[in-house]
PDB file of C-alpha atoms in Angstrom:
ATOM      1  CA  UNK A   1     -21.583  13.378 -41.225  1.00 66.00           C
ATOM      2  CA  UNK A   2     -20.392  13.206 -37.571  1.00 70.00           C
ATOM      3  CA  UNK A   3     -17.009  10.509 -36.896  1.00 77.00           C
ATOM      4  CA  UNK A   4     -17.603   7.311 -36.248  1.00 75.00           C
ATOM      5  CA  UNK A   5     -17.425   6.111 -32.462  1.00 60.00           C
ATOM      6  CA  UNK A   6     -14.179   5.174 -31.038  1.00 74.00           C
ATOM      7  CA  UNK A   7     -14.127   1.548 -30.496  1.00 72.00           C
ATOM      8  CA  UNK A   8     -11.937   1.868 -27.242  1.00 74.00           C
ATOM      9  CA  UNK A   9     -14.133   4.865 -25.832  1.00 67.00           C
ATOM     10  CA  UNK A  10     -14.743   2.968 -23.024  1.00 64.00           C
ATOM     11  CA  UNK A  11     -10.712   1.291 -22.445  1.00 68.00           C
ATOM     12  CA  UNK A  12     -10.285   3.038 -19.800  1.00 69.00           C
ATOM     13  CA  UNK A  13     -13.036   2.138 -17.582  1.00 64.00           C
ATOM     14  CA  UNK A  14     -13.717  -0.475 -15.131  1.00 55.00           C
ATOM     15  CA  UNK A  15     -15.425  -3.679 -16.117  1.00 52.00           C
ATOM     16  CA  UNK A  16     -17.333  -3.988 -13.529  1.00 50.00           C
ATOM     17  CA  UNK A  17     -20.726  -2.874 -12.717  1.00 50.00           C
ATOM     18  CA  UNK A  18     -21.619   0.686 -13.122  1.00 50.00           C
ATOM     19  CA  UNK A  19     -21.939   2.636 -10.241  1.00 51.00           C
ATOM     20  CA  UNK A  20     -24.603   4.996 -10.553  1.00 53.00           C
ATOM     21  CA  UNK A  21     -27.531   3.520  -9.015  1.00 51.00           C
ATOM     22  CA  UNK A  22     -30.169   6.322  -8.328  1.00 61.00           C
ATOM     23  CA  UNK A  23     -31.621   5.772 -11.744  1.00 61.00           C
ATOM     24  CA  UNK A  24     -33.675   2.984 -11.008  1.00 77.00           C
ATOM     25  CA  UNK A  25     -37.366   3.480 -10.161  1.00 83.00           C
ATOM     26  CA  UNK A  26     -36.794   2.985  -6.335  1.00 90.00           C
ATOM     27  CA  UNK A  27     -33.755   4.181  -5.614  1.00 91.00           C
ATOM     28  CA  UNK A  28     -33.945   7.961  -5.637  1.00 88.00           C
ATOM     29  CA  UNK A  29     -37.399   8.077  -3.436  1.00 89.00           C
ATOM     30  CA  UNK A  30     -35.197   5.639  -0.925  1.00 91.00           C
ATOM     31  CA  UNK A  31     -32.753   7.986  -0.282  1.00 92.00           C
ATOM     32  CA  UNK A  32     -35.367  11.099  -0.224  1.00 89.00           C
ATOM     33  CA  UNK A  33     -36.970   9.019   2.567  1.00 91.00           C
ATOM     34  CA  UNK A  34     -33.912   8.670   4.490  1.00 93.00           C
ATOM     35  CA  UNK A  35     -32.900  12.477   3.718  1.00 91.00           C
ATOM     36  CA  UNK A  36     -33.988  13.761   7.423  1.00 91.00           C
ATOM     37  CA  UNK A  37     -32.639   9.889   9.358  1.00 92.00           C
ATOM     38  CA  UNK A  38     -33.114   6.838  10.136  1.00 93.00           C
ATOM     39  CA  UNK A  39     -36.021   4.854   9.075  1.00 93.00           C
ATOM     40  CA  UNK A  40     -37.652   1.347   9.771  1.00 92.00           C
ATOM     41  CA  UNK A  41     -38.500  -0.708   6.742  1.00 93.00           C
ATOM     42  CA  UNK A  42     -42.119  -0.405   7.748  1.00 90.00           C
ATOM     43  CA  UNK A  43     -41.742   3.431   7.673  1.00 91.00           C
ATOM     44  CA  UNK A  44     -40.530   3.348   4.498  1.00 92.00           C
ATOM     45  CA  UNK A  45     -43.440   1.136   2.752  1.00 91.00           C
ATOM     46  CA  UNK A  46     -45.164   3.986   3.828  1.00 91.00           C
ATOM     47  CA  UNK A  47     -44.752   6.623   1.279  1.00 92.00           C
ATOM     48  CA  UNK A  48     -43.449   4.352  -1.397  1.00 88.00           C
ATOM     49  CA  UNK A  49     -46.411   3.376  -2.398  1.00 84.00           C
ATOM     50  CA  UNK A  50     -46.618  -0.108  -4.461  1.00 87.00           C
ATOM     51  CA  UNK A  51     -43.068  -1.430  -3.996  1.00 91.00           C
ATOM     52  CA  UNK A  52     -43.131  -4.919  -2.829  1.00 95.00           C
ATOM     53  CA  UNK A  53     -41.552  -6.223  -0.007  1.00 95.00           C
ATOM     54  CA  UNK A  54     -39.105  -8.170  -1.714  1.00 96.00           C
ATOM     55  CA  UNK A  55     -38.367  -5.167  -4.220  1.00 95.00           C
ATOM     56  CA  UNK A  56     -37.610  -2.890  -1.263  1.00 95.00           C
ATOM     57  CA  UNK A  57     -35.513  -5.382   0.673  1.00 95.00           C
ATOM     58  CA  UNK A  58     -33.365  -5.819  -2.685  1.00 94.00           C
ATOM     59  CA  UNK A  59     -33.036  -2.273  -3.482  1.00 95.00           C
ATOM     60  CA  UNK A  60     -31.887  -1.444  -0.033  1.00 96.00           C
ATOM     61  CA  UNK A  61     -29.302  -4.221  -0.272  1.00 95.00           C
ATOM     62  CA  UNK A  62     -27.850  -3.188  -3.055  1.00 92.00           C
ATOM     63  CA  UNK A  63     -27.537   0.231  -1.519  1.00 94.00           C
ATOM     64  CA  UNK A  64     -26.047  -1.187   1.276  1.00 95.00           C
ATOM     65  CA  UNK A  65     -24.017  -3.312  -0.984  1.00 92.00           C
ATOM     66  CA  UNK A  66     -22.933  -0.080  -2.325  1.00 90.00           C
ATOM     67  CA  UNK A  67     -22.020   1.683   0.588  1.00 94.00           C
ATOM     68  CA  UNK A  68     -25.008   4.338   0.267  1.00 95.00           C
ATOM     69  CA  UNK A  69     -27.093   2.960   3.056  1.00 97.00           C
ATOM     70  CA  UNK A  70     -25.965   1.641   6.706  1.00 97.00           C
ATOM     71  CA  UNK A  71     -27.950  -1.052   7.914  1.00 96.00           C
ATOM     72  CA  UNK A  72     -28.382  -1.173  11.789  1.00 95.00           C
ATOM     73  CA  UNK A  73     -29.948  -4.196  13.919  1.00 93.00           C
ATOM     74  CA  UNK A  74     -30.804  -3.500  17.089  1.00 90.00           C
ATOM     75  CA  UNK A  75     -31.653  -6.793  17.924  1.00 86.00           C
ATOM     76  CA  UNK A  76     -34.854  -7.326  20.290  1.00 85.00           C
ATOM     77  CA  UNK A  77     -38.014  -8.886  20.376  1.00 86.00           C
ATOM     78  CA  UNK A  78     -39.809  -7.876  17.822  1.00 84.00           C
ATOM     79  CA  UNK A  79     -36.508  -7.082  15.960  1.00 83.00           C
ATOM     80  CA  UNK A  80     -35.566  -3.745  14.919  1.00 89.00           C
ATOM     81  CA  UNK A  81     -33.747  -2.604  12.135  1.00 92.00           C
ATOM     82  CA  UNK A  82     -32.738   1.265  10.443  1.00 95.00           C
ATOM     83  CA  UNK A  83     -31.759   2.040   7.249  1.00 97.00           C
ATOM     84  CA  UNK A  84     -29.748   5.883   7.449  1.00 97.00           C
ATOM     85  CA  UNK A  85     -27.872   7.263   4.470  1.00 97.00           C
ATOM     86  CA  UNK A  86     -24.179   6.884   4.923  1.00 97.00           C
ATOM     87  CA  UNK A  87     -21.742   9.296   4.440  1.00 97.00           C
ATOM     88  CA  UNK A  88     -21.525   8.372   0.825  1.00 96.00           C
ATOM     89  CA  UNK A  89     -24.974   8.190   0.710  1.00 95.00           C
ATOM     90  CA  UNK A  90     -25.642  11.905   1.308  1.00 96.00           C
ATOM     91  CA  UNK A  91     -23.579  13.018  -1.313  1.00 95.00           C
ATOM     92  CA  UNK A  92     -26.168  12.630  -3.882  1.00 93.00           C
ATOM     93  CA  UNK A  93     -28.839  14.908  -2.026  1.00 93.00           C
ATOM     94  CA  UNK A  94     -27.127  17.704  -3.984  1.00 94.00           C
ATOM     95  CA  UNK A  95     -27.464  16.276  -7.525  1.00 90.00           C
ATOM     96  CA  UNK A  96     -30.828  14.638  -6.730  1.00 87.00           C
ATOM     97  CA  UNK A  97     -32.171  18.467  -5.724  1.00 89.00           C
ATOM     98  CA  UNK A  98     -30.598  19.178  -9.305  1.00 90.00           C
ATOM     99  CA  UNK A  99     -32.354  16.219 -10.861  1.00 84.00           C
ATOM    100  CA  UNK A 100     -35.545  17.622  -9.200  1.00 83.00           C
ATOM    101  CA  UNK A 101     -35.482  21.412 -10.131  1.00 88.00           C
ATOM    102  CA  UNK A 102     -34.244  20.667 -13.743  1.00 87.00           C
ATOM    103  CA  UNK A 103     -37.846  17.951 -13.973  1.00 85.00           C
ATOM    104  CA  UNK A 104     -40.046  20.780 -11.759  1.00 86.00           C
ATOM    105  CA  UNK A 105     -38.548  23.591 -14.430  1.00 91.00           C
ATOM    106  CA  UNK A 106     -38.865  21.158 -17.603  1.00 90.00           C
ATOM    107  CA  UNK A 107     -41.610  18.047 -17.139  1.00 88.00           C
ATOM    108  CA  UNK A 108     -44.093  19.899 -19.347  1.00 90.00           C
ATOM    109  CA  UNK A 109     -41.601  19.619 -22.318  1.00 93.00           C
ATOM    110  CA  UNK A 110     -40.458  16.135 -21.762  1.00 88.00           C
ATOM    111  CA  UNK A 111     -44.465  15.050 -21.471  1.00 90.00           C
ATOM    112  CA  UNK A 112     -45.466  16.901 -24.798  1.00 93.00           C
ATOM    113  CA  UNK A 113     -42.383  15.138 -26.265  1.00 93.00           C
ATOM    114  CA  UNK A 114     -43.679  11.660 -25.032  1.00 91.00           C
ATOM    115  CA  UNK A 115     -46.807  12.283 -26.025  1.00 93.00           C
ATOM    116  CA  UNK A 116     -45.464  13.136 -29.807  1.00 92.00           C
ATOM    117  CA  UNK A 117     -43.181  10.202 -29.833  1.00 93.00           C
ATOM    118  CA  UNK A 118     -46.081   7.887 -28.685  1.00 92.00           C
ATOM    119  CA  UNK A 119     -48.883   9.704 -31.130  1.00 89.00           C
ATOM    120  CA  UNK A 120     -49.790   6.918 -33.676  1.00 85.00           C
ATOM    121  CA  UNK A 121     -48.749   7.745 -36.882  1.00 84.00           C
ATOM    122  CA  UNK A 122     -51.331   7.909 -39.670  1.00 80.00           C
ATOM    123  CA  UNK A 123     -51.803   5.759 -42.730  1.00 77.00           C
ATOM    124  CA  UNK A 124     -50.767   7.201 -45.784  1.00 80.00           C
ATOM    125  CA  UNK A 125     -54.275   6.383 -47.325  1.00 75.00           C
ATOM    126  CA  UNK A 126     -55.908   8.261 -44.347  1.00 61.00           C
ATOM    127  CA  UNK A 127     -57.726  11.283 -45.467  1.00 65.00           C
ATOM    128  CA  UNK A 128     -55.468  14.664 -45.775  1.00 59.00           C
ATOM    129  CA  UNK A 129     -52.482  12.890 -46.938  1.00 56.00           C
TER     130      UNK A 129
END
């Protein structure tokens, strides 16, 4: 039998908020679209294909909130706005190309073990049992 968890695991860490963001849905396909520069809001509807407006506008404010997005108003008529990875930002290209060749190298596996978990189980009068 494995030890029980230590209650105060966790002591030692901040109370606040977590910081690792790139797990939500969004998040991670933001910052590939902002890998190469700057990009309008429009331009990033574009390839992110049923997000909202509103969902967007919140998930790039809590980026920006976060300090892994600069947001840029160039003011005008229409108005114009870019969203470019900070500095910060660009530090998780590295592990999100990790993230991406360990799910290219292993996405078979982790589909034919969702499809096992999800497999309805059969009744114990069902024939064969």
């Amino acid at each position: 039998m494995s030890q029980p968890l230590d209650p105060e695991m966790f002591a030692d860490c901040s109370h606040v908020t977590s910081p690792f963001r790139i797990g939500g849905k969004w998040t991670p396909k933001i910052i590939r679209c902002l890998e190469a520069g700057p990009r309008r809001f429009s331009e990033l509807e574009v390839p992110l294909r049923g997000i909202t407006p509103k969902v967007l506008t919140e998930t790039l404010r809590s980026m920006e909130r976060d300090g892994l997005v600069t947001r840029t108003d160039h003011g005008g008529i229409p108005p114009r706005v870019d969203y470019e990875l900070s500095a910060l930002g660009r530090t998780l290209l590295a592990p999100m190309a990790a993230c991406c060749a360990w799910a290219a190298a292993h996405l078979p596996e982790l589909m034919e073990a969702r499809e096992e978990y999800e497999a309805p189980i059969p009744a114990p009068d069902a024939p064969g049992h």
